Amino acid sequence: MVKTFTIQDILFNKISRSLFKTRGTLEFFVIDELGNERKVIAMATLNFQNKIKQVRALYQREIPLVAALKHADVNQTITIDFSEFNKTFVRKPAPSCKSTHQPCFDPGFNTVIPDMSRLPLLMSLALFGAFIVFLVAIYIL
């Protein structure tokens, strides 16, 4: 699979800086041959001369793209052949609830909103806390 990308813009967002290197994210804004715009983000390390020392793709599927983009400039067109990469790293299908015949939700999942079985416990704790505050107020007066 051969893809052609044109780089629209490259941004570097600084995350941390030390004496000899700066770390941050590189954002590549690219357009493919079909006119689809996309943003590719990679972690980058710059040396003390602000030259790219190391670039690491955030997603495994973008490794060849980031490797080609790190040497490219704005308004440059690059062509990448993903076929060898696709043979080595076969895309695994996302797990589907329909294929496993299991419910998509975990019935034991705890939510932020308490269910009705916890309501009496929470109410008794609130009343106990109010009673303690009341006793402390009487003791102080």
mmCIF file of C-alpha atoms in Angstrom, residues 7-138:
data_model
loop_
_atom_site.group_PDB
_atom_site.id
_atom_site.type_symbol
_atom_site.label_atom_id
_atom_site.label_comp_id
_atom_site.label_asym_id
_atom_site.label_seq_id
_atom_site.Cartn_x
_atom_site.Cartn_y
_atom_site.Cartn_z
ATOM 1 C CA ILE A 7 3.036 18.323 4.801
ATOM 2 C CA GLN A 8 1.043 21.457 5.562
ATOM 3 C CA ASP A 9 2.598 22.422 8.893
ATOM 4 C CA ILE A 10 4.879 21.134 11.647
ATOM 5 C CA LEU A 11 4.515 22.251 15.274
ATOM 6 C CA PHE A 12 6.715 21.443 18.253
ATOM 7 C CA ASN A 13 5.149 21.673 21.731
ATOM 8 C CA LYS A 14 7.738 21.782 24.490
ATOM 9 C CA ILE A 15 7.043 19.501 27.464
ATOM 10 C CA SER A 16 10.328 19.603 29.376
ATOM 11 C CA ARG A 17 13.712 21.180 28.966
ATOM 12 C CA SER A 18 17.118 20.436 30.412
ATOM 13 C CA LEU A 19 20.583 21.776 29.679
ATOM 14 C CA PHE A 20 21.336 19.443 26.786
ATOM 15 C CA LYS A 21 17.952 18.375 25.446
ATOM 16 C CA THR A 22 14.344 19.421 25.070
ATOM 17 C CA ARG A 23 11.448 16.976 25.003
ATOM 18 C CA GLY A 24 8.042 17.546 23.494
ATOM 19 C CA THR A 25 5.558 16.551 20.856
ATOM 20 C CA LEU A 26 5.883 17.042 17.132
ATOM 21 C CA GLU A 27 2.586 17.572 15.336
ATOM 22 C CA PHE A 28 2.632 16.992 11.599
ATOM 23 C CA PHE A 29 -0.397 18.295 9.702
ATOM 24 C CA VAL A 30 -0.564 16.344 6.444
ATOM 25 C CA ILE A 31 -2.903 15.806 3.483
ATOM 26 C CA ASP A 32 -2.972 12.480 1.640
ATOM 27 C CA GLU A 33 -3.451 11.943 -2.104
ATOM 28 C CA LEU A 34 -7.246 11.793 -1.652
ATOM 29 C CA GLY A 35 -7.341 15.205 0.050
ATOM 30 C CA ASN A 36 -7.957 13.844 3.548
ATOM 31 C CA GLU A 37 -6.370 16.004 6.248
ATOM 32 C CA ARG A 38 -4.869 14.392 9.311
ATOM 33 C CA LYS A 39 -2.623 15.174 12.246
ATOM 34 C CA VAL A 40 0.205 12.818 13.182
ATOM 35 C CA ILE A 41 1.667 13.254 16.667
ATOM 36 C CA ALA A 42 5.067 11.929 17.750
ATOM 37 C CA MET A 43 7.214 12.318 20.855
ATOM 38 C CA ALA A 44 10.483 14.087 20.058
ATOM 39 C CA THR A 45 13.777 14.924 21.703
ATOM 40 C CA LEU A 46 15.799 17.892 20.472
ATOM 41 C CA ASN A 47 19.497 18.367 21.182
ATOM 42 C CA PHE A 48 21.013 21.590 22.532
ATOM 43 C CA GLN A 49 21.112 23.026 18.973
ATOM 44 C CA ASN A 50 17.336 22.413 18.610
ATOM 45 C CA LYS A 51 17.891 19.708 16.000
ATOM 46 C CA ILE A 52 15.790 16.548 16.117
ATOM 47 C CA LYS A 53 17.727 13.884 17.995
ATOM 48 C CA GLN A 54 15.042 11.226 18.440
ATOM 49 C CA VAL A 55 11.441 10.779 17.308
ATOM 50 C CA ARG A 56 9.044 8.091 18.512
ATOM 51 C CA ALA A 57 5.593 7.456 17.063
ATOM 52 C CA LEU A 58 2.731 7.345 19.542
ATOM 53 C CA TYR A 59 0.924 4.601 17.624
ATOM 54 C CA GLN A 60 2.594 1.516 16.174
ATOM 55 C CA ARG A 61 0.761 1.848 12.860
ATOM 56 C CA GLU A 62 2.347 5.290 12.318
ATOM 57 C CA ILE A 63 6.000 4.191 12.726
ATOM 58 C CA PRO A 64 6.896 4.301 8.976
ATOM 59 C CA LEU A 65 5.029 7.568 8.520
ATOM 60 C CA VAL A 66 6.788 9.279 11.438
ATOM 61 C CA ALA A 67 10.152 7.930 10.255
ATOM 62 C CA ALA A 68 9.616 9.619 6.892
ATOM 63 C CA LEU A 69 8.115 12.797 8.323
ATOM 64 C CA LYS A 70 10.997 13.518 10.707
ATOM 65 C CA HIS A 71 13.264 14.345 7.758
ATOM 66 C CA ALA A 72 10.672 16.310 5.781
ATOM 67 C CA ASP A 73 9.885 20.022 5.626
ATOM 68 C CA VAL A 74 6.702 22.037 5.205
ATOM 69 C CA ASN A 75 5.105 21.840 1.711
ATOM 70 C CA GLN A 76 7.177 18.764 0.902
ATOM 71 C CA THR A 77 5.486 15.691 -0.597
ATOM 72 C CA ILE A 78 6.580 12.250 0.580
ATOM 73 C CA THR A 79 5.604 8.803 -0.675
ATOM 74 C CA ILE A 80 5.635 5.841 1.713
ATOM 75 C CA ASP A 81 5.211 2.151 0.944
ATOM 76 C CA PHE A 82 3.437 0.496 3.884
ATOM 77 C CA SER A 83 3.296 -3.001 2.334
ATOM 78 C CA GLU A 84 6.418 -4.370 4.070
ATOM 79 C CA PHE A 85 5.319 -2.884 7.397
ATOM 80 C CA ASN A 86 1.809 -4.372 6.980
ATOM 81 C CA LYS A 87 3.304 -7.817 6.362
ATOM 82 C CA THR A 88 5.402 -7.607 9.531
ATOM 83 C CA PHE A 89 2.781 -6.022 11.776
ATOM 84 C CA VAL A 90 -0.577 -7.511 10.863
ATOM 85 C CA ARG A 91 -3.498 -5.409 12.055
ATOM 86 C CA LYS A 92 -5.535 -7.216 14.664
ATOM 87 C CA PRO A 93 -9.279 -6.659 14.502
ATOM 88 C CA ALA A 94 -10.784 -4.834 17.443
ATOM 89 C CA PRO A 95 -12.649 -7.104 19.844
ATOM 90 C CA SER A 96 -16.338 -7.060 19.165
ATOM 91 C CA CYS A 97 -19.128 -7.886 21.561
ATOM 92 C CA LYS A 98 -21.133 -9.487 18.757
ATOM 93 C CA SER A 99 -18.400 -11.956 17.832
ATOM 94 C CA THR A 100 -17.859 -13.169 21.403
ATOM 95 C CA HIS A 101 -21.587 -13.430 22.271
ATOM 96 C CA GLN A 102 -20.931 -11.722 25.572
ATOM 97 C CA PRO A 103 -22.469 -8.551 26.931
ATOM 98 C CA CYS A 104 -20.505 -5.407 26.009
ATOM 99 C CA PHE A 105 -20.767 -4.082 29.544
ATOM 100 C CA ASP A 106 -19.406 -5.475 32.771
ATOM 101 C CA PRO A 107 -22.359 -6.192 35.082
ATOM 102 C CA GLY A 108 -20.118 -5.678 38.117
ATOM 103 C CA PHE A 109 -18.967 -2.249 36.945
ATOM 104 C CA ASN A 110 -19.149 0.404 39.669
ATOM 105 C CA THR A 111 -20.430 3.776 38.571
ATOM 106 C CA VAL A 112 -19.997 7.197 40.099
ATOM 107 C CA ILE A 113 -23.682 7.333 40.983
ATOM 108 C CA PRO A 114 -24.390 4.893 43.809
ATOM 109 C CA ASP A 115 -27.076 2.326 43.261
ATOM 110 C CA MET A 116 -30.041 1.900 45.615
ATOM 111 C CA SER A 117 -28.367 -0.851 47.672
ATOM 112 C CA ARG A 118 -25.741 1.618 48.889
ATOM 113 C CA LEU A 119 -28.206 4.393 49.652
ATOM 114 C CA PRO A 120 -29.107 3.254 53.221
ATOM 115 C CA LEU A 121 -25.411 2.926 54.081
ATOM 116 C CA LEU A 122 -24.620 6.385 52.746
ATOM 117 C CA MET A 123 -27.564 7.952 54.551
ATOM 118 C CA SER A 124 -26.585 6.336 57.865
ATOM 119 C CA LEU A 125 -23.009 7.607 57.468
ATOM 120 C CA ALA A 126 -24.299 11.122 56.770
ATOM 121 C CA LEU A 127 -26.570 11.051 59.826
ATOM 122 C CA PHE A 128 -23.769 9.701 62.005
ATOM 123 C CA GLY A 129 -21.458 12.486 60.806
ATOM 124 C CA ALA A 130 -24.108 15.112 61.519
ATOM 125 C CA PHE A 131 -24.636 13.644 64.993
ATOM 126 C CA ILE A 132 -20.880 13.831 65.724
ATOM 127 C CA VAL A 133 -20.766 17.466 64.577
ATOM 128 C CA PHE A 134 -23.774 18.220 66.798
ATOM 129 C CA LEU A 135 -22.063 16.630 69.835
ATOM 130 C CA VAL A 136 -18.831 18.543 69.208
ATOM 131 C CA ALA A 137 -20.791 21.813 68.941
ATOM 132 C CA ILE A 138 -22.545 21.151 72.282
#
